[in-house]
mmCIF file of C-alpha atoms in Angstrom:
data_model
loop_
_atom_site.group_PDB
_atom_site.id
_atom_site.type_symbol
_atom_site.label_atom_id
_atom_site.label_comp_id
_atom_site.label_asym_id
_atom_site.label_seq_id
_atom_site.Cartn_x
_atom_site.Cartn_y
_atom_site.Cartn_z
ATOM 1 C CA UNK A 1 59.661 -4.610 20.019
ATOM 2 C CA UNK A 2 55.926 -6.171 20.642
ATOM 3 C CA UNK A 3 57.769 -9.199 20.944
ATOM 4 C CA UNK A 4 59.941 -8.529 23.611
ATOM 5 C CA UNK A 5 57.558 -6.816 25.332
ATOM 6 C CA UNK A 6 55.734 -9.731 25.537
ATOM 7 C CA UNK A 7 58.245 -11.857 26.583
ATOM 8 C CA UNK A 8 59.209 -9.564 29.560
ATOM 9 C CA UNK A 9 55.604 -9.725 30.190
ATOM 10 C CA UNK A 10 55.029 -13.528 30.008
ATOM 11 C CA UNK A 11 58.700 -13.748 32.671
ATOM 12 C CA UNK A 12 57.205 -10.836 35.031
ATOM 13 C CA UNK A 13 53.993 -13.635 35.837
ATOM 14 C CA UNK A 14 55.603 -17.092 34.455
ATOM 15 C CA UNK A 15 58.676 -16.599 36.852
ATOM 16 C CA UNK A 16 56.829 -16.168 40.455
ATOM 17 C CA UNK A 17 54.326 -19.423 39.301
ATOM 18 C CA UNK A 18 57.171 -21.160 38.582
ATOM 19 C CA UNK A 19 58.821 -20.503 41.758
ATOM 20 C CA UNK A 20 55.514 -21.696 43.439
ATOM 21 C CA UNK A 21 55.322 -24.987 41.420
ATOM 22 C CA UNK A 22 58.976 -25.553 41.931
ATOM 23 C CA UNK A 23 59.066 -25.035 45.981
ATOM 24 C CA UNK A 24 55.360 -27.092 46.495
ATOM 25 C CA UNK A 25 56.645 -30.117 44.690
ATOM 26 C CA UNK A 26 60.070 -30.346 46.357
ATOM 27 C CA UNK A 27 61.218 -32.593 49.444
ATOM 28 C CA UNK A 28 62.519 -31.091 52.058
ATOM 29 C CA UNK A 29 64.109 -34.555 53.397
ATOM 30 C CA UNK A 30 64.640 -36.599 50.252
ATOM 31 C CA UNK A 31 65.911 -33.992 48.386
ATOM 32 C CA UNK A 32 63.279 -35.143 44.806
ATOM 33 C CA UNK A 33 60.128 -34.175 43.955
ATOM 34 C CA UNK A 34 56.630 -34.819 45.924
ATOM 35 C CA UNK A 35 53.172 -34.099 45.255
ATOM 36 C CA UNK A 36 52.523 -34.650 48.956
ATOM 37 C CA UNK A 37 51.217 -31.003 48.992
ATOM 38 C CA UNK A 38 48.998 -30.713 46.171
ATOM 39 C CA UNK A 39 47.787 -34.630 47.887
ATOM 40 C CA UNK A 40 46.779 -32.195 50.756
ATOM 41 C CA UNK A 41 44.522 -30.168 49.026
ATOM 42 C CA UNK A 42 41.775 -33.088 48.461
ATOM 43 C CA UNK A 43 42.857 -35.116 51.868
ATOM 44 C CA UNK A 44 43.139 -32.275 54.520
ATOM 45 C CA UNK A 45 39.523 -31.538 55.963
ATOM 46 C CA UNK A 46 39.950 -28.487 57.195
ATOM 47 C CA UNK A 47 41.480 -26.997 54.182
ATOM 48 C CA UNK A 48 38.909 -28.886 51.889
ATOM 49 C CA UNK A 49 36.042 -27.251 54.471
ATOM 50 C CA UNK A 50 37.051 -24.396 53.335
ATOM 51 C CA UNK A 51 37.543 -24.495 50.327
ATOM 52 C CA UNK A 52 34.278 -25.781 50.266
ATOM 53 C CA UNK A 53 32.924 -22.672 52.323
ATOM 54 C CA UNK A 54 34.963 -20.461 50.077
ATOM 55 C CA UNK A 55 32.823 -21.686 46.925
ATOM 56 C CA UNK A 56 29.359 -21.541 48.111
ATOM 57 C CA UNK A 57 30.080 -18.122 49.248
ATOM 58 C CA UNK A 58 31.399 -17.156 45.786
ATOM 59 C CA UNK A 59 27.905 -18.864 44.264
ATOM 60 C CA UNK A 60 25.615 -17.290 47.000
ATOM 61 C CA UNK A 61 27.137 -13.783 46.784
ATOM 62 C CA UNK A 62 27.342 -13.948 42.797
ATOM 63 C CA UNK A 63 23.676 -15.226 42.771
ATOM 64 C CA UNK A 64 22.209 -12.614 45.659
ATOM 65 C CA UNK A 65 24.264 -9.807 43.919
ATOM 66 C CA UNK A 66 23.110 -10.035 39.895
ATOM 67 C CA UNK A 67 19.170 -10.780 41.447
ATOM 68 C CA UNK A 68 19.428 -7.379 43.088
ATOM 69 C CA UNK A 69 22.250 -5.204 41.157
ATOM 70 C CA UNK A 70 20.729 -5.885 37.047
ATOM 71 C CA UNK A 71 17.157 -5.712 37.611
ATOM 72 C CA UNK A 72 17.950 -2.230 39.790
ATOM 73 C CA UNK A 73 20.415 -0.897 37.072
ATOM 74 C CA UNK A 74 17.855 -1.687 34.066
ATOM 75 C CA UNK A 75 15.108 -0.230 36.567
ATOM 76 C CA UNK A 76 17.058 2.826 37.106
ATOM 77 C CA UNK A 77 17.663 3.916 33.581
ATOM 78 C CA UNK A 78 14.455 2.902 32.017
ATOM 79 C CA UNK A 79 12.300 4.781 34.650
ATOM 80 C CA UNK A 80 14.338 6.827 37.268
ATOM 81 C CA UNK A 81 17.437 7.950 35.146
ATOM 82 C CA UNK A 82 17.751 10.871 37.610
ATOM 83 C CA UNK A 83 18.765 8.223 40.215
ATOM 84 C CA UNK A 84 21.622 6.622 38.134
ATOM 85 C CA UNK A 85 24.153 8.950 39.547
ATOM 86 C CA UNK A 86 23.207 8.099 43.388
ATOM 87 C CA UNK A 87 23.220 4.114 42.427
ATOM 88 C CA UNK A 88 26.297 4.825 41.165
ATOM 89 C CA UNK A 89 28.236 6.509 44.097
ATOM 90 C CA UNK A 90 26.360 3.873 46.322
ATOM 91 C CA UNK A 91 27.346 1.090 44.496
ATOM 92 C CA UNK A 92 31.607 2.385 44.550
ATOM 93 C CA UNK A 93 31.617 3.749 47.525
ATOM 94 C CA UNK A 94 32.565 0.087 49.143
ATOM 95 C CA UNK A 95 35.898 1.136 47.377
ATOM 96 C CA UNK A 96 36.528 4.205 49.414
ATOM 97 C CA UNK A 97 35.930 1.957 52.732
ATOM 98 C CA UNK A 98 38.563 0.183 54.225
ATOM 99 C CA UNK A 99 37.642 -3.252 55.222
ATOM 100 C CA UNK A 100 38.205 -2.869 59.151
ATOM 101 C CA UNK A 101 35.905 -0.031 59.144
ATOM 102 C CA UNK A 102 33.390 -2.315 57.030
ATOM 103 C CA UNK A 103 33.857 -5.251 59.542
ATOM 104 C CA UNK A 104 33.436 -2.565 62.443
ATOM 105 C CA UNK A 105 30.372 -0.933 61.395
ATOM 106 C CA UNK A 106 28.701 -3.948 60.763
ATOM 107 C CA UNK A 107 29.787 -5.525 64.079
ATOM 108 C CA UNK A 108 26.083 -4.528 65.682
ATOM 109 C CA UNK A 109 24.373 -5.555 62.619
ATOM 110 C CA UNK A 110 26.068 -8.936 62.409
ATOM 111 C CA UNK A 111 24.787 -10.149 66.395
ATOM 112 C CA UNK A 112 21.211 -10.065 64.970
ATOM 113 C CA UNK A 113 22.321 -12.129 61.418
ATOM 114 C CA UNK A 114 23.928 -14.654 64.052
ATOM 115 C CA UNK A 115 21.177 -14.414 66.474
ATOM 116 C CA UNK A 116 18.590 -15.121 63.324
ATOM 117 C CA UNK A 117 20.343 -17.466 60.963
ATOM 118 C CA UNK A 118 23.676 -18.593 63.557
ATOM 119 C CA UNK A 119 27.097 -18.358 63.664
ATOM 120 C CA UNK A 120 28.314 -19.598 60.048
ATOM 121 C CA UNK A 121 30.871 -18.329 57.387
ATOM 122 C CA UNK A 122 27.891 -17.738 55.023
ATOM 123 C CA UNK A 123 26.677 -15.038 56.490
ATOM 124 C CA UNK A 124 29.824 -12.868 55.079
ATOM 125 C CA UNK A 125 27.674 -13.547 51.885
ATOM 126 C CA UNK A 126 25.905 -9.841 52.467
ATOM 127 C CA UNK A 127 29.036 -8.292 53.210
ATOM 128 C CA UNK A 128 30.856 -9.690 49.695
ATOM 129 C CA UNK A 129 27.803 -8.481 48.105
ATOM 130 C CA UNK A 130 28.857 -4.881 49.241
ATOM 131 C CA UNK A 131 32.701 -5.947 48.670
ATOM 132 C CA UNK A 132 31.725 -6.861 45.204
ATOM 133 C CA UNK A 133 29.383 -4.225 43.959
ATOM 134 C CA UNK A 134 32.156 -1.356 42.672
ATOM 135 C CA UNK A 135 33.471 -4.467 40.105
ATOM 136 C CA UNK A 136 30.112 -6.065 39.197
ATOM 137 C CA UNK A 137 28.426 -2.345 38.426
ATOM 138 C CA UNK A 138 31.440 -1.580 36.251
ATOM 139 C CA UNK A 139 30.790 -4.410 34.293
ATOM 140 C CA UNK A 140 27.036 -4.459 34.321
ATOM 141 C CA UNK A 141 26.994 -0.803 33.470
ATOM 142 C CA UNK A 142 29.374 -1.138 30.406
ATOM 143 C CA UNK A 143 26.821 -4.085 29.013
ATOM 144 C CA UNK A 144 23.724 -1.861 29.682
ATOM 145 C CA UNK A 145 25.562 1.126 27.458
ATOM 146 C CA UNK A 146 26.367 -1.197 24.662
ATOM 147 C CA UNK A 147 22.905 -1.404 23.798
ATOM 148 C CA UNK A 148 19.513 0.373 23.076
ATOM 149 C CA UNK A 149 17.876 -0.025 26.364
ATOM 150 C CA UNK A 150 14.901 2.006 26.129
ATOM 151 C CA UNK A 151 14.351 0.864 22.178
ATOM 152 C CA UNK A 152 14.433 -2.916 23.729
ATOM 153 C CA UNK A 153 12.377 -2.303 26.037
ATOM 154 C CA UNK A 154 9.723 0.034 24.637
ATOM 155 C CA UNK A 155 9.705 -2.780 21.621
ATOM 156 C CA UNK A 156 8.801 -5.481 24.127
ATOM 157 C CA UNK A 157 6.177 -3.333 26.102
ATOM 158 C CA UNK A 158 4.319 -2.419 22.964
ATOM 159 C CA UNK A 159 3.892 -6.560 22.016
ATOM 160 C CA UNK A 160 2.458 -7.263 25.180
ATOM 161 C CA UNK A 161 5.540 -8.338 27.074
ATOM 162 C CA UNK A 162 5.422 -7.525 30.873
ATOM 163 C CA UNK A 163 8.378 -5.948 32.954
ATOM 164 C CA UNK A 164 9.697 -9.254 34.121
ATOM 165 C CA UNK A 165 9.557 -11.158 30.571
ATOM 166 C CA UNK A 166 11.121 -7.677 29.144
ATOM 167 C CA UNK A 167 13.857 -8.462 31.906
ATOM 168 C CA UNK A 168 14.728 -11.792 31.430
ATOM 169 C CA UNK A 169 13.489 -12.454 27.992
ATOM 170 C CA UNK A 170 15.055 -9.554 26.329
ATOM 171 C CA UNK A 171 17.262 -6.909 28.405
ATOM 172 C CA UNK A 172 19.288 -10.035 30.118
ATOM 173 C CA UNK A 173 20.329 -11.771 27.089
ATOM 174 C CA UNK A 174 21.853 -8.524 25.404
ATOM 175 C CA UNK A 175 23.869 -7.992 27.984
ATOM 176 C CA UNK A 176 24.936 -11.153 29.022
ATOM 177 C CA UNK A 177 28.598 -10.873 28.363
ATOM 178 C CA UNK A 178 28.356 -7.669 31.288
ATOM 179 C CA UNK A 179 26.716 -9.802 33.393
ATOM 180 C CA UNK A 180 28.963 -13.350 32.682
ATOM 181 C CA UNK A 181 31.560 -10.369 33.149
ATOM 182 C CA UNK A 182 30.293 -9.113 36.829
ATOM 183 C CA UNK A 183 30.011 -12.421 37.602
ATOM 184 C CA UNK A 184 33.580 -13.989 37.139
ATOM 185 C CA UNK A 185 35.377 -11.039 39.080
ATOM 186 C CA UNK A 186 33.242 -11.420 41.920
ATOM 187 C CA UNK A 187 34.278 -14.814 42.150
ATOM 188 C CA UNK A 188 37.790 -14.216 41.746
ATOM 189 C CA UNK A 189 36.964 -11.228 44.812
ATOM 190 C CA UNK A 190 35.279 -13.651 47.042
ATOM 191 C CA UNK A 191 37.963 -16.482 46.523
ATOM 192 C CA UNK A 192 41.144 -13.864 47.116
ATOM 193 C CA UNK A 193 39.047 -11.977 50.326
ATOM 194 C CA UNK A 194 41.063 -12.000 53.362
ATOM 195 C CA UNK A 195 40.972 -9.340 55.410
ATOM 196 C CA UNK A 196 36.865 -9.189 56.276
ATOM 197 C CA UNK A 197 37.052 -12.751 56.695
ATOM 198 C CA UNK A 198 40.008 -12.997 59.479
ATOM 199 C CA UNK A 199 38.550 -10.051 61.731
ATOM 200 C CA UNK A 200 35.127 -12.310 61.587
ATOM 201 C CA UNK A 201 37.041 -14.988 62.706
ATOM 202 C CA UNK A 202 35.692 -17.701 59.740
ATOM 203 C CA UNK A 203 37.867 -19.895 58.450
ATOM 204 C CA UNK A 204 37.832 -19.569 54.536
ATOM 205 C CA UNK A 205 40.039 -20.637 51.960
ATOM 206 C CA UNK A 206 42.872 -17.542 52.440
ATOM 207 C CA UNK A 207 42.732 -17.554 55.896
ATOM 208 C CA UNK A 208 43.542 -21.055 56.130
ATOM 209 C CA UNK A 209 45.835 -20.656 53.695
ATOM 210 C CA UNK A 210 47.765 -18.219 55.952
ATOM 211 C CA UNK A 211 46.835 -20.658 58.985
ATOM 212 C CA UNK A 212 48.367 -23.317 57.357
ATOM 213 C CA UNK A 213 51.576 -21.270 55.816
ATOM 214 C CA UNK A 214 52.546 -21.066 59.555
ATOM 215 C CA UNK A 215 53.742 -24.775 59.754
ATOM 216 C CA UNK A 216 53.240 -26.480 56.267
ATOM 217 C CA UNK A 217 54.736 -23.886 53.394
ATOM 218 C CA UNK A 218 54.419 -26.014 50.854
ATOM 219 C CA UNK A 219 50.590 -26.998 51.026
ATOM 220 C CA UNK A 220 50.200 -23.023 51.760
ATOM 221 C CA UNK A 221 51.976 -22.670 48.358
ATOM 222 C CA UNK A 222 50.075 -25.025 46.472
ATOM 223 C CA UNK A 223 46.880 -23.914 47.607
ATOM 224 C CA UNK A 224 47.772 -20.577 46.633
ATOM 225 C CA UNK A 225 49.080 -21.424 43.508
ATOM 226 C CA UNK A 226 46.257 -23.674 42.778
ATOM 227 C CA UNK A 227 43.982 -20.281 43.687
ATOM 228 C CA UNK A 228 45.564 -18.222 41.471
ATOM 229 C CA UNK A 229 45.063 -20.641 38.441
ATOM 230 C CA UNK A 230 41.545 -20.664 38.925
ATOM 231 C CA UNK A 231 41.532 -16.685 38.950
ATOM 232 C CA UNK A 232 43.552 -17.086 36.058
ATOM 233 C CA UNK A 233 41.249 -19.212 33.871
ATOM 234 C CA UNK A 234 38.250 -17.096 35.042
ATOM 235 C CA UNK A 235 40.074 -14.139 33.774
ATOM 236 C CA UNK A 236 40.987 -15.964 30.281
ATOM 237 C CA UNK A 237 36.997 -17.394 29.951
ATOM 238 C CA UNK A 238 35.942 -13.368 30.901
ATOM 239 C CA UNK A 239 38.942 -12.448 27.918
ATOM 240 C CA UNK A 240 37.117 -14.870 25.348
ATOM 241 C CA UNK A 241 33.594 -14.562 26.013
ATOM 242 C CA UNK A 242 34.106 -10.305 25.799
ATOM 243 C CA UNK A 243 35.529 -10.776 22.922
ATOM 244 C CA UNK A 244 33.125 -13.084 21.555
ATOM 245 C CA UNK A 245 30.112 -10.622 22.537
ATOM 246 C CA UNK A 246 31.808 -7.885 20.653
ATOM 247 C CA UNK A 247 32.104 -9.785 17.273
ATOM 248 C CA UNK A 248 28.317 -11.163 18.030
#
């Protein structure tokens, strides 16, 4: 029974990749096979532009997020626990937001980032810190439970070890599966963000993706594909390294 279940499995997300791979290597004219698509993806410049703007935003906002989110959740419960429930509902209440209201509210906000650092596709790096924030607590906050935060922490007080070396020398690496954790679905977030992105009018990877779908399918296909490997293998490297903290 396992067995079949996992074969129906395996078909239910094997079958729609395969259909993917199958119509971005076919010819259209010669009737064969072509990796004129997947060519595309290293030789078109505005699809590699944003593909390059797609993965510094996914660095930026995974950097800017974990500075702010882990030292404020270790802060929280080692010296404000009456706080954790409002960092909480602050931190998932992005999820309860739809994304044209985000992109609305933010509209007046957004003519003073332009005015200050100019018009660029970076700048949607403070609103996929928001976007990411319900995924990355999860993950953080499951870490932080795991372990005995205020016996840690007291331990490395009481030998002379200040709040930041308590931080990063102690609390950080007990908890770095959580925060390897936070880190990889953020990236798959930023990568697979659409909607914030086209009412801003920047050009990242899925909106060109979509741009491009309108008069070359397969390159739109094999970029998508191609996106959903690498959100794939994040996801398997997340899988292992879990698993790997709970043994350790």
């Amino acid at each position: 029974m396992r067995g079949a279940l996992w074969v129906l499995f395996g078909l239910f997300f094997l079958l729609p990749l395969y259909a993917m791979a199958d119509f971005s290597t076919r010819d259209p004219l010669g009737g064969g096979r072509t990796l004129a698509a997947w060519h595309s993806l290293v030789t078109d410049d505005e699809l590699v532009g944003s593909i390059v703007t797609s993965v510094l935003l996914a660095v930026l906002t995974v950097a800017a997020m974990l500075a702010v989110l882990v030292p404020t959740m270790i802060w929280v419960r080692l010296r404000t626990p009456w706080a954790r429930r409002l960092v909480e509902f602050l931190c998932l209440l992005p999820l309860t937001i739809p994304a044209l209201v985000i992109v609305v509210g933010l509209r007046n906000v957004y003519l003073w980032v332009t005015y200050l650092l100019g018009e660029s596709a970076l700048t949607l790096t403070f609103v996929y810190i928001v976007l990411v924030l319900p995924f990355a607590y999860r993950a953080v906050d499951a870490a932080l439970s795991s372990i005995a935060l205020t016996t840690l922490a007291e331990a490395a007080r009481s030998l002379g070890a200040g709040w930041f070396t308590t931080i990063v020398r102690v609390i950080v690496p007990n908890i770095w599966s959580g925060i390897l954790a936070a880190a990889f679905i953020s990236i798959a977030v930023v990568l697979g963000e659409y909607t914030v992105a086209s009412l801003s009018g920047f050009m990242t990877l899925p909106v060109q993706i979509v741009t491009i779908g309108k008069a070359d399918g397969p390159t739109s296909v094999a970029a998508s594909l191609a996106t959903l490997i690498f959100g794939f293998v994040l996801l398997l490297v997340l899988s292992l390294v879990t698993r790997r903290g709970r043994r350790g």
